[in-house]
Amino acid sequence: MKICVLPGDGIGTEIVAQALRVLEAVGGKFGRAFETEEALIGGCAIDAEGVPLPAETVAKCQDSDAVLLGAVGGPKWDAIDPAIRPEKGLLGIRKELGLFANLRPARLFRELADACYLRPDIVARGLDVMVVRELTGGIYFGEPRFDGEKDGERFGCNTMTYYEHEIRRIARVAFEAARKRSGRVCSVDKANVLDVSRVWREIVIDEHKNYADVELSHMYVDNAAMQLVRDPSQFDVVVTGNLFGDILSDEAAAITGSIGMLPSASLGEANPGLYEPIHGSAPDIAGQDKANPLATILSVSMMLRHSFDMAEEADCIENAVVRTLEQGYRTGDIMQEGGKPVGCAAMADAVLSNL
Ligand code: NAD
């Protein structure tokens, strides 16, 4: 298995280094060989090559089976030409790899329940939702898009379009993901108002015929936003379009209260998937061995599960993380009373010893 590693900026290099130690250990334990190759992205690529996504990086990613990314950006590059900002590297690699599906699990670990913003009785029912968001279509990309002036006043216009093939392929990703979890998909739309959502719902229902073993339900997006805070335990996989997914995946992540714990995956049709923590480069703690590496370690677990079909290896990492939390190890971002304070490397040490 060939993995292209893009540490990026800020804490990116620290958390990725720790996640790679875990990957190597899992490889050793299960007799798997992982070959890794590093490449530049974001601010460090701007410094070295003048662009946030050098062609060599794209080629290395395309030549790999999966990509592991840390984070990009930082104050050093805040004032540069917007056309070559570090974030452009991120958008660029997603586009180059044709990554149309974004998988964001929002899981509340029992040991971190205190960080959750919801009432204890709601938390007790559990929070383990996977939001599958369509990433390359919908209103963020639809044409026409413009702003103008009519009858003496300004206006703006965007278009929400979804083609059948776009809906089918994201639905397939959701059904496949559900098969690796507890087998339930809730498709979120606004079919009571939007024509594009009506088509979305009809196609999802049709595609579901190929996944009879998965349970499918539907929910309007306004209700879904409410249900996520009223009783998130009712959800397993939530599949939705770009705009709704942007909002719901952030909402689901935010209620867990632990940004340093959440991994993500972006998948394409046949190209390598890209795995990264949902947080940014945290310049305020970069280079101080303070970053929580668990989101990146859990991103490695997602990589094993979704790109390499190594469920046992993925479970092994997740169990080691749970055990580490049970033992009380805490980086600053998840510190609680009585917790054992550790830095980035020591947190990974604890995970390694629990593997
Ligand atoms: P951020 O996620 O980097 O940080 C927000 C807060 O959470 C900070 O206080 C930070 O210290 C903390 N935090 C984040 N990850 C942590 C971790 N693993 N362990 C402990 N604490 C952690 O968001 P921001 O401050 O808005 O952005 C900083 C930079 O990152 C900006 O340049 C932004 O553009 C970039 N960014 C990149 C990505 C990405 O690469 N995917 C995503 C978001 C932001």
Short mmCIF file of C-alpha atoms and ligand atoms in Angstrom, two decimals:
data_model
loop_
_atom_site.label_atom_id
_atom_site.label_comp_id
_atom_site.label_asym_id
_atom_site.label_seq_id
_atom_site.Cartn_x
_atom_site.Cartn_y
_atom_site.Cartn_z
CA MET A 1 0.00 0.00 0.00
CA LYS A 2 1.46 3.28 -1.09
CA ILE A 3 0.49 6.36 0.92
CA CYS A 4 1.31 9.91 -0.06
CA VAL A 5 1.83 11.96 3.09
CA LEU A 6 1.16 15.71 3.08
CA PRO A 7 2.01 17.08 6.55
CA GLY A 8 1.37 20.71 5.52
CA ASP A 9 1.79 23.56 8.00
CA GLY A 10 1.59 24.39 11.71
CA ILE A 11 0.76 21.35 13.84
CA GLY A 12 0.37 19.35 10.59
CA THR A 13 3.93 18.05 10.75
CA GLU A 14 3.65 17.06 14.42
CA ILE A 15 0.33 15.20 14.25
CA VAL A 16 1.17 13.43 10.99
CA ALA A 17 4.50 12.21 12.39
CA GLN A 18 2.67 10.62 15.32
CA ALA A 19 -0.04 9.11 13.13
CA LEU A 20 2.64 7.51 10.96
CA ARG A 21 4.16 5.84 14.01
CA VAL A 22 0.76 4.28 14.70
CA LEU A 23 0.38 3.22 11.07
CA GLU A 24 3.76 1.52 11.14
CA ALA A 25 2.98 -0.27 14.38
CA VAL A 26 -0.34 -1.56 13.04
CA GLY A 27 1.44 -2.70 9.89
CA GLY A 28 3.93 -4.62 12.01
CA LYS A 29 1.20 -6.19 14.13
CA PHE A 30 -0.86 -7.39 11.18
CA GLY A 31 1.97 -8.09 8.73
CA ARG A 32 1.07 -5.26 6.35
CA ALA A 33 3.63 -3.21 4.48
CA PHE A 34 2.89 0.47 4.03
CA GLU A 35 5.14 2.56 1.83
CA THR A 36 5.02 6.29 2.50
CA GLU A 37 6.24 9.23 0.48
CA GLU A 38 6.06 12.88 1.56
CA ALA A 39 5.07 15.87 -0.56
CA LEU A 40 4.48 19.58 -0.05
CA ILE A 41 1.13 21.33 0.22
CA GLY A 42 -0.07 24.69 1.56
CA GLY A 43 2.20 27.34 3.04
CA CYS A 44 5.34 25.18 3.06
CA ALA A 45 4.82 24.55 -0.66
CA ILE A 46 4.43 28.29 -1.27
CA ASP A 47 7.73 28.90 0.54
CA ALA A 48 9.56 26.19 -1.39
CA GLU A 49 7.92 26.31 -4.84
CA GLY A 50 5.86 29.51 -4.98
CA VAL A 51 2.54 27.65 -5.28
CA PRO A 52 0.34 25.88 -2.69
CA LEU A 53 -0.03 22.73 -4.80
CA PRO A 54 3.07 21.87 -6.86
CA ALA A 55 2.56 19.56 -9.86
CA GLU A 56 4.92 17.06 -8.25
CA THR A 57 2.56 16.78 -5.25
CA VAL A 58 -0.42 16.07 -7.51
CA ALA A 59 1.58 13.42 -9.38
CA LYS A 60 2.71 11.74 -6.16
CA CYS A 61 -0.87 11.69 -4.82
CA GLN A 62 -2.22 10.26 -8.08
CA ASP A 63 0.43 7.58 -7.95
CA SER A 64 -0.58 6.45 -4.44
CA ASP A 65 -3.34 4.28 -2.95
CA ALA A 66 -4.30 6.86 -0.34
CA VAL A 67 -3.32 10.32 0.86
CA LEU A 68 -2.81 11.40 4.48
CA LEU A 69 -2.96 15.15 5.10
CA GLY A 70 -2.19 17.17 8.23
CA ALA A 71 -3.40 20.76 7.87
CA VAL A 72 -2.54 23.85 5.87
CA GLY A 73 -2.35 27.59 6.49
CA GLY A 74 -1.16 30.03 9.10
CA PRO A 75 -0.68 33.75 9.73
CA LYS A 76 2.56 33.77 7.74
CA TRP A 77 0.58 33.38 4.51
CA ASP A 78 -2.55 35.36 5.47
CA ALA A 79 -1.56 38.46 3.54
CA ILE A 80 -0.41 36.86 0.28
CA ASP A 81 -2.20 36.90 -3.07
CA PRO A 82 -5.57 35.13 -2.56
CA ALA A 83 -4.95 33.14 -5.77
CA ILE A 84 -2.10 31.23 -4.13
CA ARG A 85 -3.27 31.02 -0.54
CA PRO A 86 -2.49 27.73 1.29
CA GLU A 87 -6.19 26.73 1.29
CA LYS A 88 -6.08 26.73 -2.52
CA GLY A 89 -3.80 23.73 -2.22
CA LEU A 90 -6.49 21.86 -0.35
CA LEU A 91 -9.26 22.73 -2.80
CA GLY A 92 -6.88 21.94 -5.66
CA ILE A 93 -5.94 18.45 -4.50
CA ARG A 94 -9.61 17.57 -3.85
CA LYS A 95 -10.40 18.63 -7.40
CA GLU A 96 -7.39 16.88 -8.96
CA LEU A 97 -8.30 13.62 -7.25
CA GLY A 98 -12.01 13.91 -8.12
CA LEU A 99 -13.02 13.61 -4.47
CA PHE A 100 -16.80 13.97 -4.57
CA ALA A 101 -17.67 12.40 -1.21
CA ASN A 102 -16.74 13.77 2.19
CA LEU A 103 -17.18 11.44 5.15
CA ARG A 104 -17.20 13.07 8.56
CA PRO A 105 -17.85 10.87 11.55
CA ALA A 106 -18.89 12.78 14.66
CA ARG A 107 -18.38 10.40 17.52
CA LEU A 108 -18.55 11.28 21.15
CA PHE A 109 -16.21 9.11 23.18
CA ARG A 110 -17.84 8.22 26.50
CA GLU A 111 -14.80 9.47 28.38
CA LEU A 112 -15.20 12.94 26.82
CA ALA A 113 -18.94 13.23 27.43
CA ASP A 114 -18.34 16.28 29.65
CA ALA A 115 -17.12 18.24 26.59
CA CYS A 116 -20.43 17.66 24.77
CA TYR A 117 -22.79 20.59 24.59
CA LEU A 118 -25.91 18.45 24.96
CA ARG A 119 -27.82 17.48 28.11
CA PRO A 120 -26.41 14.41 29.92
CA ASP A 121 -29.58 12.36 29.31
CA ILE A 122 -29.25 12.98 25.56
CA VAL A 123 -25.51 12.23 25.64
CA ALA A 124 -26.19 8.98 27.47
CA ARG A 125 -28.05 7.68 24.41
CA GLY A 126 -24.84 8.00 22.38
CA LEU A 127 -23.55 10.14 19.54
CA ASP A 128 -21.93 8.38 16.61
CA VAL A 129 -23.05 9.93 13.33
CA MET A 130 -21.34 9.75 9.96
CA VAL A 131 -22.22 12.66 7.69
CA VAL A 132 -21.64 11.82 4.01
CA ARG A 133 -21.57 15.12 2.15
CA GLU A 134 -21.55 15.54 -1.63
CA LEU A 135 -18.49 17.70 -2.24
CA THR A 136 -18.20 18.70 -5.89
CA GLY A 137 -21.73 19.60 -6.97
CA GLY A 138 -24.81 21.47 -5.78
CA ILE A 139 -25.16 25.17 -5.16
CA TYR A 140 -21.44 25.79 -4.55
CA PHE A 141 -20.67 24.96 -8.18
CA GLY A 142 -23.99 25.31 -10.08
CA GLU A 143 -24.31 27.63 -13.06
CA PRO A 144 -25.45 30.27 -13.61
CA ARG A 145 -23.92 32.14 -10.73
CA PHE A 146 -23.64 35.89 -10.78
CA ASP A 147 -24.52 39.12 -9.09
CA GLY A 148 -26.15 41.99 -10.90
CA GLU A 149 -28.55 44.85 -10.75
CA LYS A 150 -32.18 44.95 -11.73
CA ASP A 151 -34.78 47.71 -11.35
CA GLY A 152 -32.30 49.80 -9.41
CA GLU A 153 -31.36 47.20 -6.81
CA ARG A 154 -28.52 44.70 -6.51
CA PHE A 155 -29.11 40.97 -6.43
CA GLY A 156 -27.15 37.76 -6.35
CA CYS A 157 -27.89 34.36 -7.88
CA ASN A 158 -26.61 30.81 -7.40
CA THR A 159 -28.00 27.60 -8.79
CA MET A 160 -28.50 24.26 -7.09
CA THR A 161 -28.24 21.47 -9.62
CA TYR A 162 -27.77 17.74 -9.12
CA TYR A 163 -27.43 15.26 -11.94
CA GLU A 164 -28.52 11.67 -11.54
CA HIS A 165 -24.98 10.28 -11.72
CA GLU A 166 -23.87 12.65 -8.94
CA ILE A 167 -26.71 11.53 -6.68
CA ARG A 168 -26.23 7.82 -7.43
CA ARG A 169 -22.52 7.81 -6.67
CA ILE A 170 -22.85 9.70 -3.35
CA ALA A 171 -25.77 7.44 -2.36
CA ARG A 172 -23.59 4.41 -3.10
CA VAL A 173 -20.82 5.78 -0.86
CA ALA A 174 -23.36 6.26 1.94
CA PHE A 175 -24.85 2.77 1.58
CA GLU A 176 -21.38 1.21 1.50
CA ALA A 177 -20.36 3.20 4.59
CA ALA A 178 -23.54 2.09 6.38
CA ARG A 179 -22.66 -1.55 5.67
CA LYS A 180 -19.45 -0.99 7.63
CA ARG A 181 -21.43 0.55 10.51
CA SER A 182 -24.89 -0.21 11.84
CA GLY A 183 -26.61 -0.33 8.46
CA ARG A 184 -28.86 2.73 8.48
CA VAL A 185 -28.87 5.69 6.07
CA CYS A 186 -30.91 8.86 6.45
CA SER A 187 -31.02 10.96 3.29
CA VAL A 188 -31.46 14.65 4.06
CA ASP A 189 -33.04 17.01 1.54
CA LYS A 190 -35.64 19.74 1.18
CA ALA A 191 -37.95 17.85 -1.16
CA ASN A 192 -41.03 19.69 0.10
CA VAL A 193 -39.74 22.91 -1.47
CA LEU A 194 -36.90 22.23 -3.92
CA ASP A 195 -37.23 20.42 -7.25
CA VAL A 196 -33.58 19.45 -7.09
CA SER A 197 -34.29 17.74 -3.75
CA ARG A 198 -37.28 15.87 -5.17
CA VAL A 199 -35.03 14.40 -7.86
CA TRP A 200 -32.38 13.70 -5.18
CA ARG A 201 -34.89 11.73 -3.12
CA GLU A 202 -36.22 9.73 -6.09
CA ILE A 203 -32.72 8.73 -7.23
CA VAL A 204 -31.63 7.78 -3.69
CA ILE A 205 -34.72 5.56 -3.40
CA ASP A 206 -33.93 3.96 -6.75
CA GLU A 207 -30.25 3.37 -5.88
CA HIS A 208 -31.33 1.84 -2.58
CA LYS A 209 -32.74 -1.12 -4.55
CA ASN A 210 -29.14 -2.34 -4.81
CA TYR A 211 -28.70 -2.13 -1.02
CA ALA A 212 -31.72 -3.92 0.39
CA ASP A 213 -29.73 -4.87 3.50
CA VAL A 214 -29.38 -1.17 4.44
CA GLU A 215 -32.28 0.69 6.06
CA LEU A 216 -33.13 3.97 4.30
CA SER A 217 -35.09 6.90 5.72
CA HIS A 218 -35.56 10.52 4.61
CA MET A 219 -35.65 13.77 6.50
CA TYR A 220 -36.02 17.45 5.61
CA VAL A 221 -32.90 19.44 6.37
CA ASP A 222 -34.55 21.82 8.85
CA ASN A 223 -35.81 18.87 10.86
CA ALA A 224 -32.42 17.12 10.60
CA ALA A 225 -30.66 20.17 12.06
CA MET A 226 -33.10 20.05 14.97
CA GLN A 227 -33.00 16.27 15.47
CA LEU A 228 -29.20 16.31 15.58
CA VAL A 229 -29.34 18.28 18.83
CA ARG A 230 -32.54 16.71 20.20
CA ASP A 231 -31.54 13.08 19.74
CA PRO A 232 -28.44 12.37 17.63
CA SER A 233 -28.58 8.69 18.66
CA GLN A 234 -31.28 8.15 16.00
CA PHE A 235 -28.72 8.69 13.22
CA ASP A 236 -26.11 6.35 11.79
CA VAL A 237 -25.14 7.56 8.30
CA VAL A 238 -26.58 10.86 7.05
CA VAL A 239 -26.21 11.48 3.31
CA THR A 240 -26.85 14.89 1.85
CA GLY A 241 -25.84 17.51 -0.72
CA ASN A 242 -22.99 19.97 -0.54
CA LEU A 243 -24.69 22.94 1.16
CA PHE A 244 -26.76 20.96 3.68
CA GLY A 245 -23.77 18.70 4.37
CA ASP A 246 -21.48 21.63 5.00
CA ILE A 247 -23.76 22.87 7.75
CA LEU A 248 -24.85 19.53 9.25
CA SER A 249 -21.33 18.08 9.40
CA ASP A 250 -20.12 21.15 11.30
CA GLU A 251 -23.13 20.98 13.60
CA ALA A 252 -22.54 17.29 14.33
CA ALA A 253 -18.82 17.92 14.93
CA ALA A 254 -19.43 20.95 17.14
CA ILE A 255 -21.79 19.18 19.52
CA THR A 256 -19.11 16.62 20.38
CA GLY A 257 -17.09 19.58 21.71
CA SER A 258 -13.73 18.04 20.73
CA ILE A 259 -12.28 19.38 17.50
CA GLY A 260 -8.95 17.60 18.09
CA MET A 261 -10.71 14.21 18.00
CA LEU A 262 -12.48 14.23 14.66
CA PRO A 263 -11.15 12.60 11.48
CA SER A 264 -12.50 12.82 7.93
CA ALA A 265 -12.23 11.12 4.57
CA SER A 266 -12.77 12.43 1.06
CA LEU A 267 -13.36 9.76 -1.55
CA GLY A 268 -13.50 9.65 -5.32
CA GLU A 269 -14.60 6.99 -7.80
CA ALA A 270 -11.34 5.07 -8.26
CA ASN A 271 -8.72 7.60 -7.23
CA PRO A 272 -6.91 7.52 -3.90
CA GLY A 273 -8.99 8.72 -0.97
CA LEU A 274 -7.73 11.62 1.13
CA TYR A 275 -7.77 11.39 4.92
CA GLU A 276 -7.32 14.33 7.27
CA PRO A 277 -8.36 15.69 10.67
CA ILE A 278 -11.18 18.24 10.46
CA HIS A 279 -9.24 20.86 12.43
CA GLY A 280 -6.80 23.38 10.99
CA SER A 281 -3.09 24.03 11.49
CA ALA A 282 -3.57 25.55 14.99
CA PRO A 283 -0.74 28.11 14.68
CA ASP A 284 -1.28 29.14 18.31
CA ILE A 285 0.15 25.82 19.56
CA ALA A 286 2.34 24.78 16.61
CA GLY A 287 5.85 23.53 17.41
CA GLN A 288 5.11 23.16 21.13
CA ASP A 289 4.22 19.45 21.30
CA LYS A 290 0.73 20.43 22.51
CA ALA A 291 -1.44 19.28 19.59
CA ASN A 292 -3.85 16.40 19.99
CA PRO A 293 -2.80 13.76 17.43
CA LEU A 294 -5.92 11.60 17.88
CA ALA A 295 -7.94 13.08 14.99
CA THR A 296 -5.06 12.26 12.65
CA ILE A 297 -4.56 8.82 14.17
CA LEU A 298 -8.29 8.19 13.68
CA SER A 299 -7.92 9.45 10.09
CA VAL A 300 -5.39 6.64 9.57
CA SER A 301 -7.98 4.23 10.94
CA MET A 302 -10.53 5.55 8.42
CA MET A 303 -7.95 5.09 5.65
CA LEU A 304 -7.47 1.45 6.58
CA ARG A 305 -11.22 0.87 6.71
CA HIS A 306 -12.34 2.74 3.61
CA SER A 307 -9.39 2.60 1.20
CA PHE A 308 -7.80 -0.70 2.15
CA ASP A 309 -10.74 -2.70 3.53
CA MET A 310 -8.74 -3.50 6.67
CA ALA A 311 -11.55 -3.45 9.22
CA GLU A 312 -9.64 -5.39 11.86
CA GLU A 313 -6.66 -3.05 11.69
CA ALA A 314 -8.97 -0.01 11.79
CA ASP A 315 -10.81 -1.39 14.83
CA CYS A 316 -7.49 -2.04 16.52
CA ILE A 317 -6.53 1.65 16.26
CA GLU A 318 -9.95 2.84 17.43
CA ASN A 319 -9.88 0.49 20.40
CA ALA A 320 -6.40 1.70 21.32
CA VAL A 321 -7.64 5.31 21.23
CA VAL A 322 -10.63 4.45 23.44
CA ARG A 323 -8.35 2.65 25.89
CA THR A 324 -5.98 5.63 25.95
CA LEU A 325 -8.87 7.92 26.83
CA GLU A 326 -10.09 5.47 29.47
CA GLN A 327 -6.62 5.58 31.05
CA GLY A 328 -7.07 9.34 31.44
CA TYR A 329 -4.45 10.66 29.00
CA ARG A 330 -5.44 14.15 27.83
CA THR A 331 -3.89 16.81 25.63
CA GLY A 332 -4.78 20.41 26.53
CA ASP A 333 -7.80 20.63 24.21
CA ILE A 334 -9.60 17.73 25.95
CA MET A 335 -8.24 18.22 29.46
CA GLN A 336 -10.61 17.42 32.31
CA GLU A 337 -10.27 17.39 36.06
CA GLY A 338 -8.14 14.43 37.07
CA GLY A 339 -6.84 13.89 33.53
CA LYS A 340 -3.20 12.97 32.94
CA PRO A 341 -1.71 15.85 30.92
CA VAL A 342 0.34 14.73 27.92
CA GLY A 343 1.77 16.34 24.81
CA CYS A 344 1.40 15.25 21.20
CA ALA A 345 4.16 12.61 21.20
CA ALA A 346 3.26 11.19 24.62
CA MET A 347 -0.38 10.81 23.57
CA ALA A 348 0.78 8.78 20.57
CA ASP A 349 3.08 6.77 22.88
CA ALA A 350 0.02 5.83 24.94
CA VAL A 351 -1.93 4.79 21.84
CA LEU A 352 1.04 2.71 20.66
CA SER A 353 1.31 0.90 23.95
CA ASN A 354 -2.42 0.13 23.79
CA LEU A 355 -2.34 -1.23 20.23
P1 NAD B 1 -7.88 25.53 13.88
O1 NAD B 1 -8.70 24.30 13.75
O2 NAD B 1 -6.49 25.46 13.38
O3 NAD B 1 -7.79 25.95 15.43
C1 NAD B 1 -8.94 26.31 16.21
C2 NAD B 1 -8.62 26.12 17.70
O4 NAD B 1 -8.59 24.72 17.99
C3 NAD B 1 -7.24 26.67 18.11
O5 NAD B 1 -7.33 27.18 19.41
C4 NAD B 1 -6.34 25.45 18.10
O6 NAD B 1 -5.26 25.53 18.98
C5 NAD B 1 -7.31 24.35 18.49
N1 NAD B 1 -6.95 23.06 17.86
C6 NAD B 1 -7.15 22.70 16.56
N2 NAD B 1 -6.66 21.48 16.35
C7 NAD B 1 -6.15 21.04 17.53
C8 NAD B 1 -5.49 19.87 17.93
N3 NAD B 1 -5.27 18.84 17.10
N4 NAD B 1 -5.08 19.78 19.21
C9 NAD B 1 -5.29 20.76 20.08
N5 NAD B 1 -5.91 21.92 19.75
C10 NAD B 1 -6.33 22.06 18.48
O7 NAD B 1 -8.69 26.69 13.18
P2 NAD B 1 -8.28 28.23 12.93
O8 NAD B 1 -7.53 28.76 14.12
O9 NAD B 1 -9.52 28.90 12.50
O10 NAD B 1 -7.29 28.21 11.68
C11 NAD B 1 -5.87 28.19 11.76
C12 NAD B 1 -5.31 28.00 10.37
O11 NAD B 1 -5.70 26.71 9.87
C13 NAD B 1 -5.81 29.02 9.36
O12 NAD B 1 -4.75 29.38 8.52
C14 NAD B 1 -6.89 28.26 8.60
O13 NAD B 1 -7.06 28.75 7.30
C15 NAD B 1 -6.34 26.87 8.59
N6 NAD B 1 -7.32 25.80 8.45
C16 NAD B 1 -6.93 24.72 7.74
C17 NAD B 1 -7.79 23.64 7.63
C18 NAD B 1 -7.29 22.42 6.89
O14 NAD B 1 -6.12 22.33 6.60
N7 NAD B 1 -8.14 21.47 6.60
C19 NAD B 1 -9.04 23.65 8.24
C20 NAD B 1 -9.41 24.77 9.00
C21 NAD B 1 -8.52 25.85 9.10
#
